[in-house]
mmCIF file of C-alpha atoms in Angstrom:
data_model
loop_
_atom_site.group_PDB
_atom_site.id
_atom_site.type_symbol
_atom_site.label_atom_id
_atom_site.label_comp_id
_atom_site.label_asym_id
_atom_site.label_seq_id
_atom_site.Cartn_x
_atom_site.Cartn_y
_atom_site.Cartn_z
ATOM 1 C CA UNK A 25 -42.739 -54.558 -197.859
ATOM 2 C CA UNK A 26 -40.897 -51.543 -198.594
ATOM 3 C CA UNK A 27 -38.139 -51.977 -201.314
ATOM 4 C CA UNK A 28 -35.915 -49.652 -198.506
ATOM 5 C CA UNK A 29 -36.604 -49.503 -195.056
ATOM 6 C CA UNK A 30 -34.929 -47.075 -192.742
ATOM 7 C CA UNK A 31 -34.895 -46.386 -189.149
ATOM 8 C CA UNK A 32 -36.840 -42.997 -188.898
ATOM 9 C CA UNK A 33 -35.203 -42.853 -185.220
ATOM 10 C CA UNK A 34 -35.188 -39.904 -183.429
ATOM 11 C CA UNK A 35 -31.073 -40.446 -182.996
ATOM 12 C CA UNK A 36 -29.163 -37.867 -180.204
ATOM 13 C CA UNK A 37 -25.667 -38.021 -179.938
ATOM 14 C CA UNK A 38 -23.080 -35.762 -177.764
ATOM 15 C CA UNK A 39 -20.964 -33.726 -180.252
ATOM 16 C CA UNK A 40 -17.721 -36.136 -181.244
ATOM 17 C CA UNK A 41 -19.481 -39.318 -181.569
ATOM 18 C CA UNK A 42 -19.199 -41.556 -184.183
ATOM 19 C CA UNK A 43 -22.758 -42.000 -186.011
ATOM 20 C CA UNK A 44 -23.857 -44.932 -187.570
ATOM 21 C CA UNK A 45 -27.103 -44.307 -190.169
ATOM 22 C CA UNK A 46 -28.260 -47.749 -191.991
ATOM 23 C CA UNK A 47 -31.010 -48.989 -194.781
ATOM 24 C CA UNK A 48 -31.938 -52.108 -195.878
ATOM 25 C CA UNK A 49 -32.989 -52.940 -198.975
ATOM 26 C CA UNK A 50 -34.850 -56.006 -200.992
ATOM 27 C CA UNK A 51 -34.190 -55.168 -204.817
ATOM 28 C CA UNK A 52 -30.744 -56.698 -205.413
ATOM 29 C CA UNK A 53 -30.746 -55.268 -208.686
ATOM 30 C CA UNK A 54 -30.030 -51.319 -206.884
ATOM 31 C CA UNK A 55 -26.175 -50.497 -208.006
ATOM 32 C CA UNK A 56 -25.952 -47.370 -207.140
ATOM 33 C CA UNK A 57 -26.254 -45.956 -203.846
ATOM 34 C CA UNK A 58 -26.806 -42.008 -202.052
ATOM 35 C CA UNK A 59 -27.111 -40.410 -199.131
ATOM 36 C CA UNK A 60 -29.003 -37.303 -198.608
ATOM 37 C CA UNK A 61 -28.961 -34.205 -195.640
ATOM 38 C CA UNK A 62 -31.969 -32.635 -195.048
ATOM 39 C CA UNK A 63 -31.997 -29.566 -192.566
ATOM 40 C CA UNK A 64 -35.510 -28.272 -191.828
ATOM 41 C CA UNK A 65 -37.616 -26.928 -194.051
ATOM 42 C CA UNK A 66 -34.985 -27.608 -196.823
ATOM 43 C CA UNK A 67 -34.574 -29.772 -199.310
ATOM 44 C CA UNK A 68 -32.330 -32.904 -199.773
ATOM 45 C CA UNK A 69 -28.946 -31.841 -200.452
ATOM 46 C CA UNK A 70 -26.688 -34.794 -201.894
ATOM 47 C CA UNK A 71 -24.298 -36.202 -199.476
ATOM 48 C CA UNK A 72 -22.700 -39.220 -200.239
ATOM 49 C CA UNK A 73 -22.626 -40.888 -204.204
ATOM 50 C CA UNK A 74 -21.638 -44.503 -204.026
ATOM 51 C CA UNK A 75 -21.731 -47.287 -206.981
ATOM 52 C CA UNK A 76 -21.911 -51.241 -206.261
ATOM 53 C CA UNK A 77 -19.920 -52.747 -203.161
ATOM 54 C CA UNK A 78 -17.482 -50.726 -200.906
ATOM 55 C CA UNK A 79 -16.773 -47.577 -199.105
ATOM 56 C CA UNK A 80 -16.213 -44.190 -200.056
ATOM 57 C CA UNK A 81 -15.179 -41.850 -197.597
ATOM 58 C CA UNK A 82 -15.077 -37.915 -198.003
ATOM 59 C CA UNK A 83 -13.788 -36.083 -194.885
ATOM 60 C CA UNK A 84 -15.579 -36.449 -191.537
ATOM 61 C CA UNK A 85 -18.338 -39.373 -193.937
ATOM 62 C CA UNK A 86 -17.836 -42.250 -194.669
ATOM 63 C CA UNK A 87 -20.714 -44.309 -196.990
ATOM 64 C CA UNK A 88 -20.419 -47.934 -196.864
ATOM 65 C CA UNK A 89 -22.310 -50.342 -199.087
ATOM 66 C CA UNK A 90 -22.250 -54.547 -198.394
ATOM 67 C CA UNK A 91 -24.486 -55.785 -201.378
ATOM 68 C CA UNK A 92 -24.504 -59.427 -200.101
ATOM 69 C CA UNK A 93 -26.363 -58.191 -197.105
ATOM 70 C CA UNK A 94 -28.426 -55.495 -198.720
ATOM 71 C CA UNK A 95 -27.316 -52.655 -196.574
ATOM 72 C CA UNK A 96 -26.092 -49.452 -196.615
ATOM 73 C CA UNK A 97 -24.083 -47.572 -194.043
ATOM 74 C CA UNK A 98 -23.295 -44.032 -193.460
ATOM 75 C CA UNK A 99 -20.608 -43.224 -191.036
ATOM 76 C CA UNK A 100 -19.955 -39.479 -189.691
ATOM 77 C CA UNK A 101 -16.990 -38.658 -187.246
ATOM 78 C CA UNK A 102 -16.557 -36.538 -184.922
ATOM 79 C CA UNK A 103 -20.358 -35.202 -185.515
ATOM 80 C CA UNK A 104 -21.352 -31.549 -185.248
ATOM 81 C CA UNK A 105 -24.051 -29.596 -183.771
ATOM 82 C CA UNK A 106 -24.387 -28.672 -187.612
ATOM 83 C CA UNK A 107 -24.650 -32.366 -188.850
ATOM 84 C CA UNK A 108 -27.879 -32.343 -187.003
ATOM 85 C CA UNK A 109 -30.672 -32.707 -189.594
ATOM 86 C CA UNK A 110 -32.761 -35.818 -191.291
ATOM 87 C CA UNK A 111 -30.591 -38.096 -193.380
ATOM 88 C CA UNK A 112 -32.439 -40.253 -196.400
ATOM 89 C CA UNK A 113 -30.730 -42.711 -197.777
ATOM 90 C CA UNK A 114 -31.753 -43.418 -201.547
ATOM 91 C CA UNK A 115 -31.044 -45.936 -204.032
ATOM 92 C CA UNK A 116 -31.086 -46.769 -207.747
ATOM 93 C CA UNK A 117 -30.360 -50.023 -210.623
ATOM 94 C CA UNK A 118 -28.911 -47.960 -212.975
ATOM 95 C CA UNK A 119 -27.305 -44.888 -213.283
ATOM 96 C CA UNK A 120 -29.429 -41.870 -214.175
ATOM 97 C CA UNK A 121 -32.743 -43.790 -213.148
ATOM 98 C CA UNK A 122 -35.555 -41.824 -213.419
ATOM 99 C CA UNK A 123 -37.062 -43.005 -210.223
ATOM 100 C CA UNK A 124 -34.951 -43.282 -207.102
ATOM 101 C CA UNK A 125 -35.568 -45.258 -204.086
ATOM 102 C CA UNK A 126 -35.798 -43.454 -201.058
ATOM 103 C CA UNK A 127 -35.318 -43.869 -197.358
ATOM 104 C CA UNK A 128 -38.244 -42.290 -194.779
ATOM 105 C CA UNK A 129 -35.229 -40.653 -193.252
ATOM 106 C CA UNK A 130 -33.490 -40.717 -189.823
ATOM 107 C CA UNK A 131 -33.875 -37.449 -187.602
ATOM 108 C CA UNK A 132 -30.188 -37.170 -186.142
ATOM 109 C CA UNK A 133 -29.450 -34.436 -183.504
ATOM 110 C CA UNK A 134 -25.704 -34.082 -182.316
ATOM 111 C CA UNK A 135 -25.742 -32.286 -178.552
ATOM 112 C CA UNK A 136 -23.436 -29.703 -177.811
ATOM 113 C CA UNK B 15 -26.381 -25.100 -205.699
ATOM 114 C CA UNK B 16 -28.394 -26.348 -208.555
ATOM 115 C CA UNK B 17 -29.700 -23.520 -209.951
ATOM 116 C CA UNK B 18 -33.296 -24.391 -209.042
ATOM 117 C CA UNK B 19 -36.052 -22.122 -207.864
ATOM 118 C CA UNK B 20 -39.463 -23.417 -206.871
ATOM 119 C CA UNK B 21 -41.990 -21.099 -206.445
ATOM 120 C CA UNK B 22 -44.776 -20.109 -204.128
ATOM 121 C CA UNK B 23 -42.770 -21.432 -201.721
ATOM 122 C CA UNK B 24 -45.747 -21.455 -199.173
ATOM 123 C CA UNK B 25 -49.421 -21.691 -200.551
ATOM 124 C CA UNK B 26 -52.898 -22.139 -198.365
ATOM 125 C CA UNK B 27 -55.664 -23.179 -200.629
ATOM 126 C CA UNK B 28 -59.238 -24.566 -200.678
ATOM 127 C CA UNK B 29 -60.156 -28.112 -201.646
ATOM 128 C CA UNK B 30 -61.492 -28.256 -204.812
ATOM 129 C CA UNK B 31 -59.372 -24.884 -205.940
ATOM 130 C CA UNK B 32 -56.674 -25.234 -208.959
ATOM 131 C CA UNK B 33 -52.930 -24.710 -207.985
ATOM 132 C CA UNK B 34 -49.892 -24.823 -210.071
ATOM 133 C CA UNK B 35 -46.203 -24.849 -209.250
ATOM 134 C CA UNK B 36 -43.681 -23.377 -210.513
ATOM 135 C CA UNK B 37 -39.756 -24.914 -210.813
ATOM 136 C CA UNK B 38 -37.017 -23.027 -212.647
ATOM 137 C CA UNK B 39 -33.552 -24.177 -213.466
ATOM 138 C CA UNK B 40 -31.131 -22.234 -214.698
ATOM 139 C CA UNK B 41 -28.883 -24.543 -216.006
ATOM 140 C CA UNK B 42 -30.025 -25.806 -218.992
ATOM 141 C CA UNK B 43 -30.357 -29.707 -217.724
ATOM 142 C CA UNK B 44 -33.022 -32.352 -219.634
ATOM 143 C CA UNK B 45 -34.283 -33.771 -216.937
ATOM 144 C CA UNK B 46 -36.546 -32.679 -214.347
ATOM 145 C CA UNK B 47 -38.628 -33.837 -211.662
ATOM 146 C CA UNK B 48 -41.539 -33.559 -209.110
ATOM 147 C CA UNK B 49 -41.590 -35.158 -205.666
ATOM 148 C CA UNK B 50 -43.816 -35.163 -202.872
ATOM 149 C CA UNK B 51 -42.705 -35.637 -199.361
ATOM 150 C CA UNK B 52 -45.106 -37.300 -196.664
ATOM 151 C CA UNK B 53 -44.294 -38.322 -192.936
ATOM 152 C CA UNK B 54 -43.418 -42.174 -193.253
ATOM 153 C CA UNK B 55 -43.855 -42.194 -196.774
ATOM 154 C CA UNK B 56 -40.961 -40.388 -197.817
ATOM 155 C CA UNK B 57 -39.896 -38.884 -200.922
ATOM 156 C CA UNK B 58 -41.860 -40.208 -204.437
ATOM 157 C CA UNK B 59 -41.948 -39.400 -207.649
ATOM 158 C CA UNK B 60 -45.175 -37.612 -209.050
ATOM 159 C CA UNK B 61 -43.604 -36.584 -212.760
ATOM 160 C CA UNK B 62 -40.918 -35.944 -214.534
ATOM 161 C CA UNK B 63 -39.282 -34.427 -217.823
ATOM 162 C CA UNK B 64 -36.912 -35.375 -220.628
ATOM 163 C CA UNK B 65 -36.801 -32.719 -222.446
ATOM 164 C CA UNK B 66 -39.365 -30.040 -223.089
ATOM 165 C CA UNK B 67 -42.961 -31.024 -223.906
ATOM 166 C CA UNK B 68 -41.565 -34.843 -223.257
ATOM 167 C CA UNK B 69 -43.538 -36.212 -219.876
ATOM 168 C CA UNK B 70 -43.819 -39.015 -218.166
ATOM 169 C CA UNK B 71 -45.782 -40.450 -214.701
ATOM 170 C CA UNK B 72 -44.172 -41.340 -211.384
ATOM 171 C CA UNK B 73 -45.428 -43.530 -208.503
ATOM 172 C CA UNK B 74 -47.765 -40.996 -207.386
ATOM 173 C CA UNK B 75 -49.124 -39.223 -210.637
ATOM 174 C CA UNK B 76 -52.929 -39.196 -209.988
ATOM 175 C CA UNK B 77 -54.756 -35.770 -209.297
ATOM 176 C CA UNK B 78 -51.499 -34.151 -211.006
ATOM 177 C CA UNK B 79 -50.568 -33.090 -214.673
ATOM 178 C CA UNK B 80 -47.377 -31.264 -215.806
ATOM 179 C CA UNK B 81 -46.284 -29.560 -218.735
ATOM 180 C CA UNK B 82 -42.633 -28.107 -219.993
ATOM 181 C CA UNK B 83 -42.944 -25.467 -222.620
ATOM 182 C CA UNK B 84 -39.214 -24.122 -222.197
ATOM 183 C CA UNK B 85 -35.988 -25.911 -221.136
ATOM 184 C CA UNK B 86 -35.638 -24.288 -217.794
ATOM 185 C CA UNK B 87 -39.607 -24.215 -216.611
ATOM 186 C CA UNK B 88 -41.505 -26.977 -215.487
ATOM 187 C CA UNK B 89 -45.489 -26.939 -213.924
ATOM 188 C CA UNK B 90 -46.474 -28.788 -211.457
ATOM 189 C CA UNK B 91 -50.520 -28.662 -211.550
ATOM 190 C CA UNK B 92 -53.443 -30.126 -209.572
ATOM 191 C CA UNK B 93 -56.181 -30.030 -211.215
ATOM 192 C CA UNK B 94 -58.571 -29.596 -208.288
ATOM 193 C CA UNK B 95 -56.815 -29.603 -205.076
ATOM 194 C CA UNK B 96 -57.489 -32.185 -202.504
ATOM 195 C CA UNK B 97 -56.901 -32.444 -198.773
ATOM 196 C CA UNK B 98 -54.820 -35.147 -199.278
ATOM 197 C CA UNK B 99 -52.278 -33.304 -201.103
ATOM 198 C CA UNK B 100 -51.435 -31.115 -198.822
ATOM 199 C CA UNK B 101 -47.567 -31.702 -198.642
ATOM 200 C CA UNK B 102 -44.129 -30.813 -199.878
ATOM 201 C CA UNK B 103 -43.060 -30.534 -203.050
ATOM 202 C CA UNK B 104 -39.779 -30.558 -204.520
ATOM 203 C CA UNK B 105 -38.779 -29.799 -207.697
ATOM 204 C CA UNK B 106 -35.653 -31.587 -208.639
ATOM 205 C CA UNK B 107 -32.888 -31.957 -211.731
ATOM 206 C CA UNK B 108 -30.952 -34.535 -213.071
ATOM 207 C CA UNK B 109 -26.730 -33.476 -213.631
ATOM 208 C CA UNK B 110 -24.995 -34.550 -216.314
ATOM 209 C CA UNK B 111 -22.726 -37.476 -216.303
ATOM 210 C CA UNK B 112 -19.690 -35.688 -215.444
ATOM 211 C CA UNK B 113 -21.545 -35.110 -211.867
ATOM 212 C CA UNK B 114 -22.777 -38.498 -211.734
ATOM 213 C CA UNK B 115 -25.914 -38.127 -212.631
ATOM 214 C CA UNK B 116 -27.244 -37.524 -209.777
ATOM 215 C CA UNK B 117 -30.184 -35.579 -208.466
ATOM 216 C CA UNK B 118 -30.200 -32.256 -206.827
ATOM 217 C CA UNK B 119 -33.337 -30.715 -204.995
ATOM 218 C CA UNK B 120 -34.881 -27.588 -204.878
ATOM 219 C CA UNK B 121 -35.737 -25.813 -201.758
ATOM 220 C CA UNK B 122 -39.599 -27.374 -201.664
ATOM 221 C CA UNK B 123 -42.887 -25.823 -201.680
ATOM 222 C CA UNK B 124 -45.054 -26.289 -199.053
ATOM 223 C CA UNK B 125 -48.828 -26.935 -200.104
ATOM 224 C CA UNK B 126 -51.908 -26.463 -197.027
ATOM 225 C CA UNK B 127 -54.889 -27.435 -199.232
ATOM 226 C CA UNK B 128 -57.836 -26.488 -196.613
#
């Protein structure tokens, strides 16, 4: 088993819809929580920084973590033709960990 | 931006041929890191850097070495390239606490090994 699993999708959506982008995870020791945007042929470009329980919201995202379930959430409003791209969640037990836990990825693509 | 620069960014090469990569930072940061990324595998951890000439293995670490002789360079080399590492690299840094300490990616090099 995977320590996080990840819906590699592909997930289409008509521009304005709400998107909903989840991972599971076993290792209840992970704290500290990220979401990544990959466009193609780029790299990861850090999204969403979240530590322990909760939701942190920054404009249109919103990154939602319930640690009794072992899931993470990330929420995008009103999505853009631009937000189309693969997003990775990735996860960590302490902050500054050498090694982080990563996602496969979910392929979104928001339709005009 | 992180001030990162991998380079080639695109490299064909024959199995059994040497390759090293290049990753530059420009902003003076301790820690830095090699990934691979792989359909359904996703991104792991090959090597990484705490400070110059101070290595250490990843998850993925055979068939690869590394070496940091300055602050702001570090190699990514295989040895004696194999088929199955044909993939994409990234090069990443770790920020300083003040940014969360968090890691930020380089643009990726893209490795054909033929």
């Amino acid at each position: 088993q995977k320590e996080v699993e990840q819906d590699p999708g592909p997930l289409s959506v008509p521009e304005g819809a709400i998107v909903s982008l989840n991972c599971t995870y076993s290792n209840s020791a992970f704290q500290y929580f990220m979401w990544y945007r990959q466009y193609s042929r780029k790299g990861p470009e850090l999204l969403m920084y979240t530590y322990s329980s909760g939701n942190k919201e920054d404009g249109r995202f919103t990154a939602q973590v319930d640690k009794s379930s072992k899931y993470i959430s990330l929420f995008i409003r009103d999505s853009q033709p631009s937000d189309s791209a693969t997003y990775l969640c990735a996860m960590s037990a302490e902050s500054g960990a050498n090694n982080l836990f990563f996602g496969t990825g979910t392929r979104l693509t928001v339709i005009p | 931006d992180a001030g990162i620069t991998q380079s080639p960014r695109h490299k064909v090469t024959e199995t059994g041929t040497p390759v090293t990569l290049r990753c530059h930072q420009t902003e003076n940061h301790r820690y830095m890191y090699w990934y691979r990324q792989d359909p359904g595998h996703g991104l792991r951890l090959i090597h990484y850097s705490y400070g110059v000439k101070d290595t250490d293995k990843g998850e993925v670490s055979d068939g690869y070495s590394v070496s940091r002789s300055k602050t702001e360079d570090f190699l990514l080399t295989l040895e004696s390239a194999t088929s199955s590492q044909t993939s994409v690299y990234f090069c990443a840094i770790r920020a300083g606490v003040s940014s969360g300490n968090t890691i930020y990616f380089g643009e990726g090099s893209w490795l054909t090994v033929v």
